[in-house]
Structure formats: structure tokens, C-alpha cells
Amino acid sequence: MMEIRTPKTHKAKRVLEKRAPKLVENGKKTLILHGTKTSATLSAVLMELYRLKKGGAIKYSRRNENIRPFESGGETSLEFFSLKTDCSIFAYGSHTKKRPDNLVLGRMYDHHVYDLIEVGIENFKSLLSFSYDKKIAPHEGSKPFICFTGEGFENVPELKQLKEVLTDLFRGEVVDNLNLTGLDRAYICSAISPTKVFLTHCAIKLKKSGTIVPRIELVEVGPSMDLVIRRNRLPNEGLRKEAMKSSKDKPKKKLKNVDQDDVLGKRGRIYIPEQEVGKNPLPDKSKGVKRERREGKLKKNKEEGSASKKQKESE
Amino acid sequence: MDTDMDQIYQTDVGNLLAFNPNHRFPSTPSSREELVKECVTEGTKLVQAIADTLFNFPSTESVDGPLVQLPPPTTKLPREKHLPRPKPPTKWEEFALKKEAKKDKIVSDETTDKFKRRHGYDRVNDDNDIPVIEAKASDEPGEDPFAKRLDDKKKRVGKQEKNRLQNLKTAAKAGALPSHVQLAATALPISGTKTQPQKIGKDALGDVAGLAATSTASGGKFDKKLPGEKPPKKQGKHHKYLPVVPRYGWVDEEKEQTNKVLGKLLSKHSHEILNVGKAINMYNDKKEKKKSGRSDKLKPKKDITKKKPYANKAN
């Protein structure tokens, strides 16, 4: 009583194939949503985060009352949205008296919550408040530089996790080839104290220097904010090990016994194992065993039998 | 100078990521602006370090600008979805392994001594190509062998569909369902009998609803009807009244009715109509009941000894 359902259109099939688990994955998409109450700063933060990640982010505008990432039952809505939109990172903003301007950054593995980190936003400066030459404005979707400064990122476990999450968030797609003229943005994260990280977004100006390598100049284009670490949740060891498993652990098999030659072209080598005469049973391809011959023989026998019967009767 | 910087910083060129673990920010920040300036200068140094390695890569010229081949990223980040799981072998594949069977795409045709493909255009044993089917001794006279061939093919196709469903079920159990296929349950699982639960039709549902309505205290007269629910069919006793005045040119139905009954009573065989035995039994039963006194349990028994007040007083 199960039915096999396959997509009826090519487009649907392509979408399903895109979302299927693969060896080399697509870039992670970000889901941006907010809870019951948001402040002006928080809604501005979410909006600008969406703009920075345009093309790889989905923003929900309604408020979600039943999402509580740190409670055991409050993640079901998030997991459902992640499944429907195929997003593996989410940014959930909420504003309460106890936790003002709260932003929860989380990641998903197989559409289940993998890890969470909660930060409070302070000293937020919107990108509209920065004035700069419009020519150097970064283009949408360009691959950014990500810089971390401060010993806190190595020593404090929460900051370590935040470093990983921010890398995942800002990284975008993993590419093989990069166009050097398309480098125009950088995210600077500095651990100014064991609980505070200063995050800012800058545009890159390439200036002539004597060598091939140009001199880099950074101009702040915004937004910039202070992230204060609040709560966090690390992934289970088992889940972490599984998620970190990559296909490159086993190196690709080298193609053996094939070589290319300019004169002769592609050549292969075949190794034939030793023939053990008399050991393996050979298929019986003898003439007498073939089907047509067998059936023909049967017919002949029948005819002969009936003919002989007739003879007997006549006799 | 550049190489010194690389040794101090941890760079991941594949992600355009750089980390300076050695910088210490002053614990008492001088002012916000100075802090920001310091962060940006540190960031500039980091970006410069990555750019140094990046611009020194061998670049190929393209339409948009110099293209550079990026190395694979070194920081390990968790995957989005699980690694694709290996598909369990299908029933045919298991059989093929055991029996070393092969299904070639090109098969030798028996009628023409050529090699034809197994499936598709101009295939071996095509049902449409057979002009004549010789009658065998085992054939029944009324059977159409062409129709039989088509029936056999349908059965084979049905069996293959069942096998395909089973293969997909085992694959789904192992978590390796192909991305474009979904298995959907069309009915509830079997419990108890093998027969599938029958779907109730519209009429049957209407009858049941009517029964339920009439069993209410007010006989279903004031029940709220759902949108689209039809009003109940005529309830109560069904009387058929004959017209008092006969229609012009039509037979007087009432007259006919009474004549019919009279005819039956006065006919020659009237004594055969009346079941004399039954009539006698009925009469006797009635008489006995009257004698014994009515044993009607529902009616409250009248107490004769009780006198009604003011019943026999004169005046």
C-alpha cells in the first residue's frame, strides 16, 4: 500500500537532486527569522545580514512564537523550516527584558539542530550610517575575506565556537577558481575581551605597490556591532564526528593500467589470470543441447511415435 | 617581512580566512574610535597576508580578469547533510551475482539471424511483429493467443512493478532512497484481516448521517447542517394516498382497490384465501387473554380497593 512518487517535471527533479545529500555539498543557505518581539536595532541587524548574504539567505517576516532554540521542544518549527527551505544555518532574533537584542546563530545537520550560540548585540551601527565613495561598494555575492584577531579565539571555547560559526556563515560557496578583481569585501572580527567580539564589514581598496601584490586598504562600509557571548550549546561528540566526516578521508583511487601516448593514443593493459584447465565447469554449448535442436528432436519422436502407432493400427 | 607575518598568522587561503592569535587588545579601551581603528589596522594586515599568497599564484587570463586556482580549504567545518549512503543491491543484482547471469543489451534474434537490441525500437520478440502464432496441441480452442501474449506481458510488468517497490523499500530502510523518489503510504497499514477496509460511498454516508440524526431527541429536525449536506429525505411513515376525484380519462383507482378486495372475498376460491386455522387460533388467543386479565406491564395496575375521594357522595 505504498506508492512510488516521482517528480512529473524536469524542474522538480532538478530541485530534488540539488537538495539531496552529496559528496561535495552546495553552499549553506541561511534562514533569518525573529521571535515574538524585536527591537529596532535587532530588526535592522537581521535586515542587513540578509542584504549581506543576498542570494544565499531566506528572510521570514512573520513573528514566530513557538521557536525557543535552547529548549528541548522549541526546535521543531526551526527544523521544519530548515527542511522546507533547505537552509542549514539560521539566525533567530528576539528581544526580551532579560535578553535584549538577542541573536541566536545555529547550524543544522541533516535538518536537526547541530549547535547553537547566543549573542547580544551592542553598539550597532547600520550600513546606512557609513559614508564612503560609492565606487568601492562591494558587489552582491562576492567572496569575502574573513579575519579573526585576538588570543580569545584560541583560548576561550565559546569564542572558538563563534569563530567556526561566523566562518560558516560568511563563507558562502566553496570555489575552485577565483577572479582576483572580484575581491571587494572583508569581515573583521576582533576578540576585544573574553566575552566580547567586535564585528565589522569593510570594503577593499587595492592600491598600486611596486610588486604584483597590490597594497590593501580597508574602508569601513558597515554594519558594525559588538557581539556579547551569552549562552551556547556544543554538538554531541558522536554527532560532531559524523558531521566532520568528509569524503576526502579516503583518497581517490588512481586509475591503474591505463596510459596515454601521443603516438598510439590511450592504451590499457589487461592481465589474464592463469587458466586452470579442467577445474572450472565449462558451459555446455554442444550442438545437441541447444533448445531448437531439443524441441525439434521431441517433435520428430512424437511424429515417429504416432506414425508407428498408425502402422500398428493398420496392422 | 611578508614571510614573517605568514608564520605568525594562521591562514586558510581556500576560505580566504586569516587568524592572528597573538594580538592582545588593551583591557581598558581608550576610546571607541581608537578601538575600531586598531581593529581595522589589524584586519588590514591579515588581509594583506592572504593577498600576498593569493596574488602570487599562477593566474590565467579570462574575460573578467585574472583567474586563480584556489587550494582546497584547510579548516574543517561540519557538513550540511550526511554522506550519501551506499544503495543495497536489488533482487536482480543479488541473483546476477549468485548465478553470474547477464542481461545483455544486444541479443541474437531467432527469426532473423541478426543481433537486435533487447528493449526499444526494433527489438527482439516484439509483440507487434509476430504475424502468425502456430497453434500448439496444448491450446484451448476459444483462446486468442495474441491476447494471451498481451496478458502475459501485463502480468510481467505488474510483477516488475512489485519488485521495484520492494527494492525501493529496502533502499529506504537503509537510508539510501534515490533523491527523486518518494514512497508515500496510500492507505492505513493492515491489521487483522487481509481485506482492505472498504471506502464508504456518498449514499451510505448519507444514510448513516440520517440514522444518527433521527436518533437524537428532537428527531434531527434542528440539527445544524454542514455546507453541502443535503436535506434529509422524507422521514416518517410513507403514505400513498389515492386521489379522491379520479382524473379524466384515467381509471378510478380507489374503486379499483375496493373492487379488488371484494372480488377476492366473494370469489369461488375465497375459502382458500382465508387461513381458517390461523383465524381460529387468533380468536382463541384473544379470548384467553381477556379471561386471564391484561398482563400489560407498562400500564400501572389500578387498585380497585382504593376509593376515590368524593366519588360516591351524593350531591
XYZ file of C-alpha atoms in Angstrom:
630
model
C 0.000 0.000 0.000
C 2.920 2.259 -0.683
C 3.046 4.334 -3.770
C 6.162 5.362 -5.665
C 6.048 9.078 -6.363
C 8.464 10.593 -8.852
C 8.550 14.239 -9.939
C 6.492 14.952 -13.026
C 8.536 17.890 -14.299
C 12.236 18.216 -15.039
C 12.443 21.309 -12.850
C 11.106 19.446 -9.849
C 13.591 16.664 -10.462
C 16.475 19.113 -10.599
C 15.376 20.757 -7.347
C 15.226 17.386 -5.599
C 18.648 16.428 -6.895
C 20.065 19.738 -5.708
C 18.756 19.108 -2.205
C 19.913 15.505 -1.989
C 22.951 14.620 0.158
C 26.095 14.720 -1.998
C 29.796 14.088 -1.674
C 30.668 17.712 -2.420
C 27.981 19.941 -0.992
C 26.434 23.206 -2.079
C 26.975 26.390 -0.068
C 24.920 26.589 3.107
C 21.854 28.797 2.948
C 20.866 30.986 5.875
C 17.401 31.307 7.342
C 16.713 34.621 9.066
C 13.702 34.936 11.308
C 12.611 36.575 14.522
C 10.544 35.797 17.572
C 7.613 37.439 19.252
C 9.257 40.779 19.858
C 12.068 42.595 18.070
C 13.648 45.931 18.776
C 14.599 48.477 16.149
C 18.281 47.556 16.344
C 17.560 43.869 16.049
C 15.307 44.181 13.030
C 17.958 46.374 11.396
C 20.612 43.758 12.144
C 18.513 40.974 10.613
C 17.743 43.073 7.547
C 21.376 43.933 6.944
C 22.515 40.380 7.494
C 20.017 39.365 4.829
C 21.374 42.010 2.467
C 24.939 40.901 3.041
C 24.011 37.310 2.273
C 21.614 38.002 -0.577
C 21.339 35.011 -2.865
C 22.113 32.570 -0.114
C 19.629 33.592 2.525
C 15.910 33.482 3.143
C 14.230 36.008 5.432
C 10.915 35.352 7.092
C 8.962 38.444 8.033
C 6.369 36.980 10.376
C 6.969 36.580 14.060
C 7.346 33.036 15.364
C 6.058 32.486 18.858
C 6.841 28.808 19.320
C 10.540 28.847 18.480
C 12.748 28.538 21.513
C 16.123 27.239 20.330
C 17.546 26.459 23.729
C 14.545 24.473 24.960
C 14.113 20.834 24.040
C 10.729 21.151 22.367
C 11.161 24.564 20.836
C 13.229 23.475 17.858
C 10.620 21.591 15.856
C 9.460 24.671 13.941
C 13.040 25.556 13.109
C 13.748 22.061 11.836
C 10.593 22.145 9.736
C 11.551 25.465 8.154
C 15.058 24.194 7.563
C 13.651 21.169 5.777
C 11.294 23.194 3.622
C 13.761 25.900 2.616
C 16.884 23.689 2.606
C 18.741 26.053 4.944
C 21.485 24.790 7.234
C 22.309 27.944 9.172
C 19.758 30.112 10.899
C 19.833 33.477 12.634
C 16.980 33.925 15.103
C 16.488 37.313 16.685
C 14.403 38.136 19.737
C 14.148 40.962 22.252
C 13.123 40.377 25.857
C 13.755 42.278 29.033
C 16.138 39.635 30.297
C 17.955 39.278 26.973
C 17.760 42.484 24.988
C 18.773 42.423 21.317
C 19.356 38.706 21.329
C 20.621 36.867 18.267
C 20.891 33.074 18.172
C 23.140 31.680 15.441
C 22.670 27.999 14.851
C 23.638 25.270 12.438
C 21.809 22.179 11.292
C 22.998 18.716 10.415
C 20.510 16.679 8.389
C 17.916 19.320 9.277
C 18.332 18.734 13.025
C 19.939 21.283 15.325
C 23.680 20.729 15.467
C 24.918 23.600 17.594
C 23.756 26.989 18.866
C 25.378 30.175 20.069
C 23.539 33.123 21.533
C 24.963 36.636 21.306
C 23.718 40.004 22.397
C 24.149 42.943 20.066
C 25.548 46.231 21.339
C 26.784 49.426 19.706
C 25.155 48.604 16.411
C 25.947 50.906 13.512
C 23.837 50.420 10.419
C 25.399 50.408 6.960
C 23.349 53.445 6.072
C 25.243 55.498 8.632
C 28.602 54.946 6.952
C 29.550 57.362 4.228
C 32.015 56.264 1.627
C 32.794 56.511 -2.036
C 30.148 54.512 -3.858
C 32.687 53.152 -6.344
C 34.274 50.867 -3.817
C 30.968 49.452 -2.584
C 31.174 45.638 -2.538
C 29.144 43.725 -5.071
C 26.425 41.301 -4.057
C 27.556 37.738 -3.620
C 31.299 38.307 -3.808
C 33.531 36.003 -1.811
C 34.696 37.766 1.341
C 37.933 37.756 3.308
C 37.367 36.705 6.920
C 39.851 37.895 9.577
C 39.992 36.977 13.250
C 42.203 38.825 15.714
C 42.777 38.110 19.356
C 44.010 35.289 21.559
C 40.476 34.812 22.867
C 39.543 32.920 19.701
C 42.026 30.248 20.641
C 41.692 30.083 24.396
C 38.018 30.573 25.152
C 35.814 27.636 23.961
C 32.761 29.845 23.335
C 34.780 32.182 21.141
C 36.207 29.173 19.320
C 32.693 28.041 18.511
C 31.723 31.560 17.480
C 34.730 31.685 15.144
C 33.594 28.451 13.494
C 30.001 29.642 13.189
C 30.983 33.013 11.733
C 33.278 31.315 9.211
C 30.414 29.070 8.159
C 28.029 31.978 7.986
C 30.166 34.331 5.914
C 31.975 31.795 3.781
C 29.407 31.303 1.023
C 30.212 28.785 -1.676
C 33.474 26.889 -1.806
C 35.013 27.704 -5.176
C 37.924 26.341 -7.159
C 38.665 29.354 -9.292
C 38.641 32.898 -8.052
C 38.634 36.116 -10.042
C 41.106 38.471 -8.406
C 39.257 41.598 -9.494
C 36.164 40.392 -7.657
C 37.693 40.655 -4.194
C 35.971 43.577 -2.600
C 34.844 42.777 0.909
C 36.252 41.668 4.248
C 34.751 40.803 7.600
C 36.897 41.740 10.580
C 36.190 40.012 13.907
C 38.273 41.061 16.906
C 38.056 39.495 20.355
C 38.335 42.611 22.477
C 37.620 40.714 25.666
C 36.975 37.063 26.575
C 33.240 37.674 26.159
C 33.041 40.375 23.534
C 33.748 40.332 19.817
C 33.765 43.388 17.618
C 32.479 42.617 14.136
C 32.681 44.963 11.198
C 32.346 44.781 7.437
C 34.804 46.620 5.192
C 35.290 47.213 1.511
C 38.699 46.554 -0.034
C 40.653 49.160 -1.927
C 43.550 47.825 -3.995
C 46.352 50.304 -4.350
C 49.391 50.120 -6.567
C 52.546 48.920 -4.985
C 55.849 48.090 -6.592
C 55.188 44.366 -6.822
C 52.431 42.157 -8.331
C 50.727 42.157 -4.959
C 48.703 45.327 -4.508
C 48.569 47.230 -1.234
C 45.353 46.602 0.608
C 43.358 49.362 2.223
C 40.184 48.697 4.146
C 37.328 51.167 4.378
C 34.507 50.518 6.801
C 31.183 50.349 4.976
C 29.161 48.817 7.784
C 27.357 47.325 9.534
C 29.431 47.103 12.688
C 28.395 45.718 16.046
C 29.632 44.271 19.302
C 28.696 40.658 19.988
C 28.428 39.719 23.659
C 28.506 35.966 24.258
C 25.507 34.728 26.226
C 24.585 31.067 26.045
C 25.826 28.340 23.768
C 25.285 24.696 23.037
C 28.007 22.464 21.659
C 27.218 19.432 19.496
C 27.374 15.864 20.855
C 30.704 14.192 20.292
C 29.176 11.444 18.165
C 27.234 13.896 16.040
C 30.287 16.087 15.647
C 32.399 13.168 14.463
C 29.757 12.166 11.958
C 29.334 15.693 10.645
C 33.059 16.220 10.286
C 33.480 13.066 8.223
C 34.383 14.039 4.715
C 34.711 12.115 1.501
C 38.346 13.095 1.190
C 39.336 10.869 4.098
C 39.787 8.090 1.556
C 41.933 9.385 -1.299
C 40.557 8.964 -4.778
C 41.579 5.732 -6.409
C 44.198 6.157 -9.048
C 43.311 4.783 -12.438
C 45.695 1.911 -12.968
C 46.823 0.103 -16.091
C 45.891 2.953 -18.406
C 48.397 5.233 -20.039
C 48.211 7.909 -22.667
C 50.566 8.055 -25.557
C 50.799 10.752 -28.185
C 51.694 8.236 -30.846
C 49.428 5.358 -30.001
C 46.711 7.170 -28.012
C 45.083 5.681 -24.931
C 46.444 2.262 -24.079
C 45.330 -0.167 -21.474
C 46.917 -3.259 -20.041
C 44.999 -6.458 -19.447
C 46.209 -9.138 -17.112
C 44.786 -12.591 -17.784
C 44.847 -14.978 -14.846
C 46.315 -18.434 -15.327
C 43.980 -20.913 -16.902
C 43.358 -23.908 -14.699
C 42.438 -26.461 -17.264
C 39.922 -28.962 -16.044
C 38.988 -27.117 -12.816
C 36.094 -24.863 -13.873
C 32.968 -26.402 -15.393
C 32.598 -25.212 -18.973
C 29.172 -24.149 -20.264
C 27.732 -26.922 -22.370
C 27.466 -25.282 -25.737
C 27.480 -28.520 -27.682
C 25.231 -28.714 -30.694
C 22.975 -31.377 -29.380
C 21.982 -29.467 -26.245
C 20.665 -26.321 -27.949
C 16.990 -25.633 -27.403
C 15.784 -25.690 -31.005
C 17.507 -28.943 -31.603
C 15.986 -30.424 -28.450
C 12.495 -29.363 -29.368
C 12.932 -30.467 -32.919
C 14.005 -33.853 -31.694
C 10.973 -34.138 -29.438
C 8.663 -33.323 -32.318
C 10.360 -35.858 -34.515
C 9.991 -38.525 -31.841
C 6.327 -37.732 -31.436
C 5.721 -37.968 -35.162
C 7.568 -41.178 -35.310
C 5.585 -42.448 -32.374
C 2.265 -41.520 -33.982
C 3.420 -42.899 -37.323
C 4.385 -46.178 -35.704
C 1.010 -46.222 -33.916
C -0.755 -45.827 -37.233
C 1.293 -48.608 -38.646
C 0.386 -50.797 -35.727
C -3.291 -49.952 -36.095
C -3.254 -50.643 -39.783
C -1.567 -53.857 -38.975
C 58.585 40.942 6.168
C 55.731 39.193 4.466
C 57.009 35.723 5.290
C 57.352 36.652 8.950
C 53.725 37.698 9.016
C 52.661 34.355 7.498
C 54.402 32.480 10.222
C 52.628 34.410 12.928
C 49.192 34.260 11.364
C 47.177 31.139 10.625
C 45.878 31.432 7.090
C 43.433 29.271 5.193
C 43.633 30.509 1.627
C 40.891 28.193 0.388
C 38.412 30.018 2.636
C 40.141 33.426 2.392
C 40.481 33.149 6.153
C 43.219 34.535 8.392
C 43.634 34.340 12.156
C 46.049 36.260 14.334
C 46.201 34.557 17.710
C 48.852 36.761 19.201
C 47.336 40.168 19.292
C 46.289 41.462 22.657
C 43.738 44.174 22.878
C 44.115 46.621 25.767
C 41.785 45.590 28.607
C 40.912 49.209 29.292
C 39.913 50.537 25.883
C 40.967 54.096 25.318
C 38.004 55.171 23.243
C 35.604 53.563 20.873
C 37.088 55.188 17.811
C 40.593 54.173 18.687
C 39.496 50.628 19.317
C 37.778 50.495 15.951
C 40.846 51.922 14.275
C 43.062 49.367 15.906
C 40.769 46.517 14.798
C 40.723 47.749 11.220
C 44.502 48.101 11.052
C 44.952 44.583 12.388
C 42.438 43.375 9.861
C 44.275 45.125 7.062
C 47.443 43.306 7.986
C 45.660 39.965 7.869
C 44.035 40.655 4.505
C 47.389 41.760 3.143
C 48.893 38.466 4.276
C 46.293 36.423 2.390
C 46.525 38.674 -0.658
C 50.272 38.129 -0.746
C 49.853 34.388 -1.212
C 46.853 34.840 -3.475
C 48.418 37.192 -5.987
C 51.498 35.036 -6.209
C 49.522 32.075 -7.535
C 49.806 31.301 -11.243
C 46.917 33.095 -12.874
C 45.126 32.513 -16.147
C 43.675 35.411 -18.047
C 39.959 35.411 -18.698
C 37.323 37.856 -19.931
C 36.534 39.189 -16.467
C 40.041 39.300 -15.137
C 42.857 37.135 -13.832
C 41.609 33.756 -12.607
C 43.470 31.969 -9.880
C 43.111 28.366 -8.776
C 42.288 28.264 -5.074
C 43.599 25.434 -2.929
C 41.015 23.384 -1.009
C 40.109 24.892 2.388
C 42.015 23.591 5.389
C 39.614 24.485 8.221
C 37.278 21.594 8.863
C 33.671 22.630 9.039
C 30.725 20.333 9.696
C 28.764 19.044 6.732
C 25.275 20.143 5.946
C 23.865 16.678 5.291
C 25.075 13.143 5.803
C 27.338 11.451 3.303
C 25.389 9.596 0.625
C 24.853 6.034 1.801
C 25.552 3.050 -0.465
C 22.497 1.518 -2.041
C 21.749 -2.085 -1.049
C 21.808 -4.452 -4.046
C 18.485 -5.030 -5.767
C 16.966 -8.508 -6.093
C 18.188 -8.827 -9.677
C 21.693 -7.747 -8.714
C 21.856 -10.367 -5.974
C 20.660 -13.013 -8.387
C 23.132 -11.877 -11.001
C 25.982 -12.196 -8.506
C 24.995 -15.701 -7.474
C 24.257 -17.140 -10.881
C 26.726 -14.963 -12.796
C 23.858 -14.043 -15.077
C 23.966 -11.203 -17.528
C 21.306 -9.313 -19.335
C 22.921 -8.091 -22.489
C 21.604 -5.076 -24.289
C 22.057 -6.796 -27.647
C 20.567 -10.248 -28.090
C 20.579 -12.562 -31.066
C 17.234 -12.787 -32.761
C 15.924 -16.245 -33.512
C 13.733 -15.497 -36.502
C 16.228 -13.334 -38.377
C 19.803 -14.290 -37.634
C 20.736 -10.787 -36.648
C 21.577 -9.075 -33.407
C 18.820 -6.859 -32.162
C 18.524 -4.799 -29.008
C 16.575 -6.145 -26.076
C 14.441 -3.026 -25.423
C 13.333 -0.171 -27.613
C 12.953 0.398 -31.335
C 13.306 -2.722 -33.492
C 13.609 -5.038 -30.536
C 13.769 -8.786 -30.157
C 10.428 -10.579 -29.705
C 8.267 -7.514 -30.221
C 4.587 -8.329 -29.752
C 3.547 -6.298 -32.785
C 5.937 -8.060 -35.162
C 4.532 -11.533 -34.905
C 2.328 -12.260 -37.954
C 1.454 -15.844 -37.190
C 1.346 -17.846 -33.987
C 1.230 -21.590 -34.630
C -1.344 -23.468 -32.632
C 0.090 -25.943 -30.196
C -1.573 -29.117 -29.012
C -1.932 -27.629 -25.522
C -4.034 -24.640 -26.695
C -7.742 -24.386 -25.916
C -9.996 -23.747 -28.939
C -11.548 -20.459 -27.831
C -8.364 -18.732 -26.662
C -6.798 -15.866 -28.556
C -3.008 -16.369 -28.442
C -2.300 -12.731 -29.275
C -4.434 -11.566 -26.389
C -2.730 -14.158 -24.232
C 0.657 -12.733 -25.108
C -0.502 -9.251 -24.152
C -1.927 -10.576 -20.897
C 1.343 -12.293 -20.084
C 3.185 -9.071 -20.723
C 0.847 -7.175 -18.404
C 1.439 -9.736 -15.684
C 5.184 -9.479 -16.121
C 5.020 -5.691 -15.950
C 2.910 -5.886 -12.793
C 5.377 -8.286 -11.191
C 8.233 -5.989 -12.118
C 6.478 -3.021 -10.523
C 6.041 -5.003 -7.316
C 9.711 -5.932 -7.340
C 10.681 -2.336 -7.937
C 8.594 -1.240 -4.960
C 10.233 -3.887 -2.784
C 13.699 -2.791 -3.885
C 12.895 0.822 -3.076
C 11.561 -0.190 0.318
C 14.813 -1.967 1.217
C 16.753 1.035 -0.031
C 14.606 3.358 2.089
C 15.254 1.141 5.120
C 18.990 1.521 4.573
C 18.554 5.264 4.165
C 19.672 5.209 0.546
C 16.492 6.147 -1.321
C 17.307 7.905 -4.610
C 16.719 11.638 -4.391
C 13.963 11.858 -6.977
C 11.800 9.078 -5.489
C 9.370 9.379 -2.613
C 7.476 6.498 -1.029
C 4.043 7.548 0.107
C 1.560 5.490 2.115
C -1.799 5.486 0.363
C -3.762 3.558 2.981
C -3.533 2.606 6.618
C -1.434 -0.436 7.430
C -3.186 -3.804 7.571
C -4.229 -5.011 10.988
C -6.061 -8.313 11.414
C -7.817 -9.355 8.206
C -6.246 -9.260 4.820
C -9.158 -7.474 3.181
C -8.658 -3.778 2.736
C -11.075 -1.509 4.592
C -13.815 -0.592 2.169
C -14.348 3.011 1.301
C -17.809 4.206 2.280
C -19.769 5.764 -0.582
C -21.720 9.005 -0.576
C -25.118 7.354 -0.307
C -24.128 5.100 2.554
C -22.699 8.076 4.442
C -25.916 9.982 3.866
C -27.986 7.107 5.235
C -25.824 6.782 8.310
C -25.993 10.517 8.917
C -29.789 10.325 8.605
C -29.943 7.485 11.110
C -27.794 9.385 13.555
C -29.949 12.499 13.145
C -33.246 10.703 13.790
C -31.874 9.077 16.913
C -31.489 12.472 18.580
C -34.097 13.781 20.996
C -35.692 16.156 18.521
C -35.542 13.707 15.647
C -32.864 15.586 13.759
C -35.115 18.499 12.943
C -32.947 21.235 14.428
C -29.514 19.852 13.626
C -27.095 22.258 12.021
C -26.307 21.152 8.523
C -22.765 21.348 7.167
C -22.304 23.317 3.943
C -23.076 20.997 1.074
C -25.022 18.484 3.158
C -28.313 17.612 1.511
C -31.594 17.935 3.460
C -32.919 14.618 4.771
C -35.118 12.522 2.569
C -38.766 12.206 3.590
C -38.869 10.983 7.149
C -41.568 9.076 8.940
C -44.191 6.864 7.531
C -44.617 6.827 3.813
C -48.253 7.122 2.897
C -49.520 6.847 -0.549
C -52.936 8.386 -0.852
C -55.019 7.731 -3.874
C -56.735 10.737 -5.498
C -60.308 11.285 -4.258
C -61.570 12.545 -7.564
C -60.439 10.309 -10.434
C -58.615 12.064 -13.220
C -60.385 12.500 -16.521
C -59.770 9.509 -18.742
C -57.945 7.609 -16.023
C -59.115 4.602 -14.125
C -60.729 5.284 -10.750
C -58.025 3.886 -8.554
C -59.972 3.849 -5.318
C -62.809 1.958 -6.955
C -60.384 -0.480 -8.384
C -58.838 -1.042 -4.968
C -62.136 -1.857 -3.243
C -63.324 -3.976 -6.136
C -60.166 -5.975 -5.929
C -60.675 -6.762 -2.247
C -64.368 -7.595 -2.733
C -63.607 -9.778 -5.664
C -61.150 -11.767 -3.621
C -63.609 -12.237 -0.780
C -66.580 -13.275 -2.913
C -64.713 -15.378 -5.382
C -65.092 -19.065 -5.772
C -61.821 -19.710 -4.050
C -62.419 -17.379 -1.142
C -62.206 -20.162 1.380
C -58.741 -20.883 0.104
C -57.683 -17.300 0.700
C -58.761 -17.340 4.294
C -56.493 -19.338 6.522
C -59.180 -20.815 8.752
C -56.736 -22.433 11.163
C -54.889 -19.218 11.781
C -58.133 -17.278 12.247
C -59.316 -19.773 14.880
C -56.028 -19.558 16.756
C -56.124 -15.783 16.783
C -59.676 -15.759 18.090
C -58.850 -18.240 20.862
C -55.768 -16.343 21.956
C -57.711 -13.127 22.241
C -60.371 -14.816 24.314
C -57.823 -16.289 26.731
C -56.061 -13.004 27.182
C -59.288 -11.295 28.111
C -60.062 -14.038 30.646
C -56.685 -14.036 32.397
C -56.702 -10.292 32.675
C -54.435 -7.962 30.912
C -50.901 -8.577 31.917
C -49.744 -5.306 30.478
C -46.635 -4.493 32.481
C -46.354 -0.988 31.157
C -49.762 0.156 32.310
C -49.939 0.919 36.031
C -52.298 -1.526 37.720
C -55.455 0.057 39.028
C -56.127 -0.693 42.647
C -59.872 -1.387 42.903
C -59.911 -1.342 46.722
C -58.816 2.271 46.865
C -61.724 4.599 46.906
C -61.688 7.846 45.112
C -62.337 10.737 47.432
C -65.667 12.443 46.954
C -66.557 9.849 44.260
C -69.776 8.377 45.615
C -71.038 11.154 47.779
C -74.371 12.182 46.716
C -74.808 15.840 45.961
